[in-house]
Amino acid sequence: MNIIERKDTLDPFGRIGGQRKSILDEERKHYFIQNASRQIPLFVKVHKAWTLMLIKQEVISAERGKKILEALYRIDERAITEMIQNWDPSGWEPMMQLERYLTAKIGQIASDVNIARTIPPPFYRMELADLLIGLIEATISFRKILLKNASAHVSTVMPGYTHLQHAQPTTYGHYLLGFFDAVDRASLQVEQAYSKTNRFELGCGALSGTSFDIDRQMPADLLGFDGLVEHSNDAVAATDFIVDCVAALTNLMIPLSRVANDLDIWSSFEFGMVEIADHLTNPSSMMPQKKNPAIFEICRMALGQILGSFGEIVCSAHAVPYGDVIEMRELAFKIHPTIREVIRVFALMGEGIDTLIVHKEMMLKHARAGFSTVTELAALLYREANIPLRMAHGIVAEVVRTCLAEGRLATEVSPELVKQAALKVTGKTIRIDSDPLESALDPSRFVEVHDSQGGVAPSEVNRMIKVRDKDLTKTVERQAKRLEKLHEADSELNRQVERILNSRGK
Amino acid sequence: MNIIERKDTLDPFGRIGGQRKSILDEERKHYFIQNASRQIPLFVKVHKAWTLMLIKQEVISAERGKKILEALYRIDERAITEMIQNWDPSGWEPMMQLERYLTAKIGQIASDVNIARTIPPPFYRMELADLLIGLIEATISFRKILLKNASAHVSTVMPGYTHLQHAQPTTYGHYLLGFFDAVDRASLQVEQAYSKTNRFELGCGALSGTSFDIDRQMPADLLGFDGLVEHSNDAVAATDFIVDCVAALTNLMIPLSRVANDLDIWSSFEFGMVEIADHLTNPSSMMPQKKNPAIFEICRMALGQILGSFGEIVCSAHAVPYGDVIEMRELAFKIHPTIREVIRVFALMGEGIDTLIVHKEMMLKHARAGFSTVTELAALLYREANIPLRMAHGIVAEVVRTCLAEGRLATEVSPELVKQAALKVTGKTIRIDSDPLESALDPSRFVEVHDSQGGVAPSEVNRMIKVRDKDLTKTVERQAKRLEKLHEADSELNRQVERILNSRGK
Amino acid sequence: MNIIERKDTLDPFGRIGGQRKSILDEERKHYFIQNASRQIPLFVKVHKAWTLMLIKQEVISAERGKKILEALYRIDERAITEMIQNWDPSGWEPMMQLERYLTAKIGQIASDVNIARTIPPPFYRMELADLLIGLIEATISFRKILLKNASAHVSTVMPGYTHLQHAQPTTYGHYLLGFFDAVDRASLQVEQAYSKTNRFELGCGALSGTSFDIDRQMPADLLGFDGLVEHSNDAVAATDFIVDCVAALTNLMIPLSRVANDLDIWSSFEFGMVEIADHLTNPSSMMPQKKNPAIFEICRMALGQILGSFGEIVCSAHAVPYGDVIEMRELAFKIHPTIREVIRVFALMGEGIDTLIVHKEMMLKHARAGFSTVTELAALLYREANIPLRMAHGIVAEVVRTCLAEGRLATEVSPELVKQAALKVTGKTIRIDSDPLESALDPSRFVEVHDSQGGVAPSEVNRMIKVRDKDLTKTVERQAKRLEKLHEADSELNRQVERILNSRGK
Amino acid sequence: MNIIERKDTLDPFGRIGGQRKSILDEERKHYFIQNASRQIPLFVKVHKAWTLMLIKQEVISAERGKKILEALYRIDERAITEMIQNWDPSGWEPMMQLERYLTAKIGQIASDVNIARTIPPPFYRMELADLLIGLIEATISFRKILLKNASAHVSTVMPGYTHLQHAQPTTYGHYLLGFFDAVDRASLQVEQAYSKTNRFELGCGALSGTSFDIDRQMPADLLGFDGLVEHSNDAVAATDFIVDCVAALTNLMIPLSRVANDLDIWSSFEFGMVEIADHLTNPSSMMPQKKNPAIFEICRMALGQILGSFGEIVCSAHAVPYGDVIEMRELAFKIHPTIREVIRVFALMGEGIDTLIVHKEMMLKHARAGFSTVTELAALLYREANIPLRMAHGIVAEVVRTCLAEGRLATEVSPELVKQAALKVTGKTIRIDSDPLESALDPSRFVEVHDSQGGVAPSEVNRMIKVRDKDLTKTVERQAKRLEKLHEADSELNRQVERILNSRGK
């Protein structure tokens, strides 16, 4: 049996099975047109680094290498336009269009840039790494907004909820800081995902490496990579950096979806604790009274896209051959819109939180009305009257029941009421004074004394904010170093190219 | 507490919480520009039908109604361009841009088209229904290709695999027909999803209906809907039509992903049973000998996108308020690219199968070599020598072992060998003739005699193809009726509008 | 190359590659012990039907057939215990343990029940169909509860929300009825999934059918199936019935998750509109005042399990060979716990809704306070003063702003206030009377007049309930027929077996 | 409005909203019975550490503390049985059963162990951490098997595939080592997930911390935690440690699913390159010749379960309140079976690979036949004849075409044939010798010279194995330290408890 039977398959690149007319042509051309101005400069950059290495290792002659570098050096927007105009289906891969162009300019030697390489790497990793840089940036801005607003609201007392029921008083500042911690951990994962993504695979051949005497580290350095994917089949088969990106996005978006949903609930008429700034609201075409906090819905919804992205990647990678298959490249591209959406959502949500109108008086009102301070009453009974915790709970429960039956608020609990409840539950008379009782039941006071490590007391929240602020500065520095490293690699690459272009001799 | 505190929120539409500058403006404008030429005609059509009803029900006066219809009637491409040029953030919804335009032309009465309505319905259902029409079309073409190729290969004998091991001989035609059945059932689900999608919700108010005396059925008919979503909150809260679409896509794509993968495996050097047509193949930039059947990888991969889409929808709908939330509209839009991708994949795969080079001789060679006929040898022992099934299996297993040990093929099994095996396993001598034995072990003969209902015999496969061909004709007729119904509704809508426009008096 | 190289692989069943010691033995034995008492009677039942057919078709002799039927007839709990005690790794499939048992009792002819069959079918479809019967039952009970409570609350006025903001008044009865419609449609899909699941594949051979002269319809009828999966490879490769089950579960659970979440929000201190019955609440170990509506959280959460199940199925089916692979059987089993969980959740949620304490006065209070009636004020302006809709909106918006600024409730809007607003917005004086104004702004009155089809008016809701009640009766009848059909098939099967057992002759 | 209306809700623990008869009772009791013997000792351990801290901080008196510790110290299997017998629905949480037991023994003071705590933490993190320890163990064993087998097969030449087409020769050892690298990176993520999971949240109150003067670090140390989750709301709201677990499992399972699938394909009759050991194979009930490599299917399938688990977690966490909701605890439990399944799959796959029969001769045969060496021929033309890469490709393609047309194998390419092809493509005559040509086209030679970093040359693979072996030793040491730390914390906890129990005084 012959794999290839017909004669007419020789394409301009001399490959068997060449492309001619195909139902895929139109979309491939469209893809090239859409992406050329972003991708071609990337290809050129990598070609330069690779060529410099091939020259240094004497895999190609200095003469050929110089010609190639000259041609690469001259590629500009006009050249890209030319490639688009001359798009040819036979070399449908965008990089093949570049090769066609170079060949037209300097002849067949242009193809020598492909020595010991296969196409997809390292472009998809570079593009992904670039997006991650943007995402890190977005999370830094967002975290600054959270810290700022947490700081502004360390004393903004509100009910704390568990199971959406009043549990213990908290502050809006403490709430935001908890959110900060979750975003902070997830952002660290984005940095780790960047570091895993930003590895260089070139030189892996198709999967087996090469018999040419190449140096993989040199181009990796010139392109600002953080290291190699060493094993030549691992280099074309790996998916973990993609999974890591989506996992980090998930950890960013789960808390964000929940906080957005909380703010949506708190914006309801019944809660009335916060209000979206006018410029972010959606009006209704039908209901004149509406002021929909739509951005919270938009932000909440984005988690679904992340999950969808994860499902797409994992399912597409299931049971496919372990090595280079078309899924490997496509999956790396497929998460681009997902990352862009998360960057957008962080901008929206940051703006939403930073301009949020916080109705402090309503927050406090709910906190006063809702019996969320009574764990402190139990603590008081334990401390002052030495009553075991569960029995103290029994007394408090009795107090709450009485209040509810009589329509009294938590702030209306009297020493007498507590004594009666204690008598009923324990059979004994206890002593309790007015001052500590009032103090225990006041949400603002509650917040102040809950100063255990990580707790809601303004002093403790301020302490935590300071620590996190310092940590965030370090994050900002790491990001600056990351950008600097890329910038320096770029400069060094250009220096080396120019040195050769300026060298005399052939 | 005030929900709205500041004075300056009155927008041109008089709604509270009006939109002015916002970080969302840019993307909303962009969205409008991208979608106006598709959506505005849709809005106009619905407005016409709704206005006709409001006139008939005397909710608006004949005079006002006629003015509105006249303005709607005049909307063309130029008008859309005008809307784009005058895009205004205060009415960010695309439909509000239309209202602004109409108001500019005929004054405030233009807004009367909104009576008893809210915005999202019924546009998202109409757009989705339209895509489903295209999908049904695509599956019809695809099924024709499958039947045609199944018919051409009823006698193309090949190994049948279970667990990717040779199990029993089959034919390539039988294989394709099984695939047809799966696609056929899933396509029926697409038709059902169309029918559930193509329901009319308008007149639901925001969620409570209306106090105006409207007739919901009339505009539904004029717009070609198949019925109402009756309950006015169900109308804005429902997600099942979206889930049904993705479920149908899943049932289309699971078998397709598996068949694409099989064809990918069969295209390997080792199987060598099929070969992708040249014009669909991907060459390699590095390896001159490669002819990658990339479209099978592309098609296989699309299942991941479906799953991702499902995950996105379900997760986004989790725990959101039961009623109209922003997710409801967005989710209906979010599956558009998924449906388009499936349409594309069916075109690709259809082309791939229709032009596939089938190496019959290699298929037969594997079928002969691989012992897949031996269930028939067991059947022979049962029928001719009355040997219980499991014991017959034991004899056959012994025969296979001997062949493997001696390097014999299945076609080289002699009566003598079977007798020896039978003696060893049962301790008894059996009688077996050469002719039936040869016949039992010949894959072509195997295929012919496996003529039970649904089996691989060419006669049975031909019978099944005939039945399915007739059924497909009915599907084609249903699709034609569907299109005709839409077309007739359109005509009737225009007739009614024109009748009013041509009526005398204001 | 030899597939099998070593001699010692002959297992008791004479098959190559027999099982002996394996790290899998322990879990296989455990599986058998766990499942035997449920699965063995199922196997026996299918064996009986198949044997009756083999006898009728004279594939096996009447004598052998009778012996097999006698052995099958005698299998009881004690026999199953014996199988467990004699569990043998060589025939690890549960059905092989039954074959070993039968062989021990009546010799090698026991294996003849396997003629023209492979193992997995039709057990997994039967078990799944059985679970679906239970699920249909659960949704019927649930729908009855919804209709009953909807009926009890047709006049229980509450705010209707869109985007969790007050939109228009509704009733709790109308809300529940909308939920009913969603559950009802999804339940119909469960019935359709049942019908697709309850198909008979036996007689498909391994994938190619058989050369024996079998009749597939007869055993299908004797086992209560609704038809065949005709194509013999489709029979072992199909996954759509599994996907359909999960899609139906999804459509059941999305609205349930959302309603559960709404009830959770409405149970908050701030909303205070409903209260979970005491016997369903979770207390807190730490907070004496807590009454957590945990079942709403539990019910809401179950949607995640459905989505997980969908992801597992689709991913596992991606790119596996199209035919019988181990995934096919496993996936059908894997959704069992998911279906059981949904049945449990419907019971919980049914109980939750049926015993829910509805605080009508609080619902009405919020509806009165929250300006949700003002669309009706706009309608009034349109109807009484002929003011175009958007302009009417502008006036209403002005009214709302003034009220908010002055702390007035919607019920405190005076004709004077409306007139002033109209003057400000339109520059004209309008006439508006006190009575219609009051009427327009009263939520109870609002609800009464919103009587368009599908709307919230008690009269309309009652009408809809009646229609749905009648439809539900039909559903109950279909379910009864379904059970009756299974029961009758069972009786007929036993009759036929007993007729043969009682026949004279060998 | 009253949250609690009825009087009779006082439960034994004095809490409002107490549990009495409920449809949940049965399943809660069942849960307790199933889990008590695992969970109670865990609770006791945590109680001991917490009590020691409360004593040290003088939150409870030395006397009360000692009594509590004595009671805790005496809890054994018999005590657990007693708890099961006395199970009471009012305190349905398993930990409440322990409290009931302790209260029965030492009175109300038993409840003081709950000071400043809420229930779920830190048990779910401890159980999860424990499972992760087991998973790390499993991956270590697995990696050892991979290294061992990679080492054994550094010279086992086989075709390397991209897109399942022959690309370049490789070795089975190189293939396994690439798999090792993927597993190794994912295993490091498991270690990181362990570290994030193994954090202590206790002392977070319900969400606000506590006013008692507690020390959170001390019990964290005594229980072997790696640190605190500091923020008291983050402590009850965090989900990232769960997501991280599933992300790590995903990165473990994607390559495993792909390798399992490769081995499944290589086990086919057509590839015939590997063969599953007999003791791991599944026979067929119907086909005597079958030897199904079912474990590869089982292992491949497990990825679906991971994806399902991810979907379940993310969807369930979508849009729920940010804080303690029932999902937080449940989700941590829900991945237990997933982790157990992965541990099982790694054991299965490890056994499968370690006992795999590798048909080296067939691997080499395919490698020789399939033209995968021709990239080296192109390299030869480049090096020896200075022909640009793409032109060299053209010549090679021509050579391959000729061979296929004439039925020649790659090993039968003569210098003459290459020269003719070169003449045809380039129009020039080149010089090429027999020896280097033969060498270039021999797969074994190909493998030897592809010695670039990460490449397939045995020397390079051996070098990489050595490096990885050293790294694995470090992993083993980290795991040992992890276990030692837990062990030492345990010892210290017991020492401190015993010191107090042995102290004189009350």
PDB file of C-alpha atoms in Angstrom, chain C residues 9 21 79 116 196 225 239 261 275 307 312 314 332 336 341 372 421 430-431 436 470 472 487 495:
ATOM      1  CA  THR C   9      -3.121 -18.397  29.729  1.00  0.00           C
ATOM      2  CA  LYS C  21      -3.961 -13.203  40.022  1.00  0.00           C
ATOM      3  CA  ALA C  79     -27.894 -19.352  44.920  1.00  0.00           C
ATOM      4  CA  ALA C 116     -25.181 -14.226  19.491  1.00  0.00           C
ATOM      5  CA  LYS C 196     -34.493   6.254  24.287  1.00  0.00           C
ATOM      6  CA  PHE C 225     -38.397  -2.751  26.051  1.00  0.00           C
ATOM      7  CA  THR C 239     -23.885   7.219  24.240  1.00  0.00           C
ATOM      8  CA  ASN C 261     -31.127  30.213  45.960  1.00  0.00           C
ATOM      9  CA  GLU C 275     -38.808  30.841  56.760  1.00  0.00           C
ATOM     10  CA  LEU C 307     -22.503  19.388  35.503  1.00  0.00           C
ATOM     11  CA  GLU C 312     -17.135  13.217  33.000  1.00  0.00           C
ATOM     12  CA  VAL C 314     -18.344  13.745  27.449  1.00  0.00           C
ATOM     13  CA  ALA C 332     -23.931   4.308  31.802  1.00  0.00           C
ATOM     14  CA  HIS C 336     -26.551   6.297  38.668  1.00  0.00           C
ATOM     15  CA  GLU C 341     -28.999  12.567  44.099  1.00  0.00           C
ATOM     16  CA  SER C 372     -42.325  48.185  41.610  1.00  0.00           C
ATOM     17  CA  ALA C 421     -43.383  65.959  37.454  1.00  0.00           C
ATOM     18  CA  ILE C 430     -51.965  67.071  32.784  1.00  0.00           C
ATOM     19  CA  ARG C 431     -55.039  65.972  34.614  1.00  0.00           C
ATOM     20  CA  PRO C 436     -56.912  55.691  39.420  1.00  0.00           C
ATOM     21  CA  LYS C 470     -55.066  18.318  33.617  1.00  0.00           C
ATOM     22  CA  LEU C 472     -50.208  16.382  34.962  1.00  0.00           C
ATOM     23  CA  HIS C 487     -45.385  -5.661  34.716  1.00  0.00           C
ATOM     24  CA  ARG C 495     -45.913 -17.651  31.754  1.00  0.00           C
TER      25      ARG C 495
END
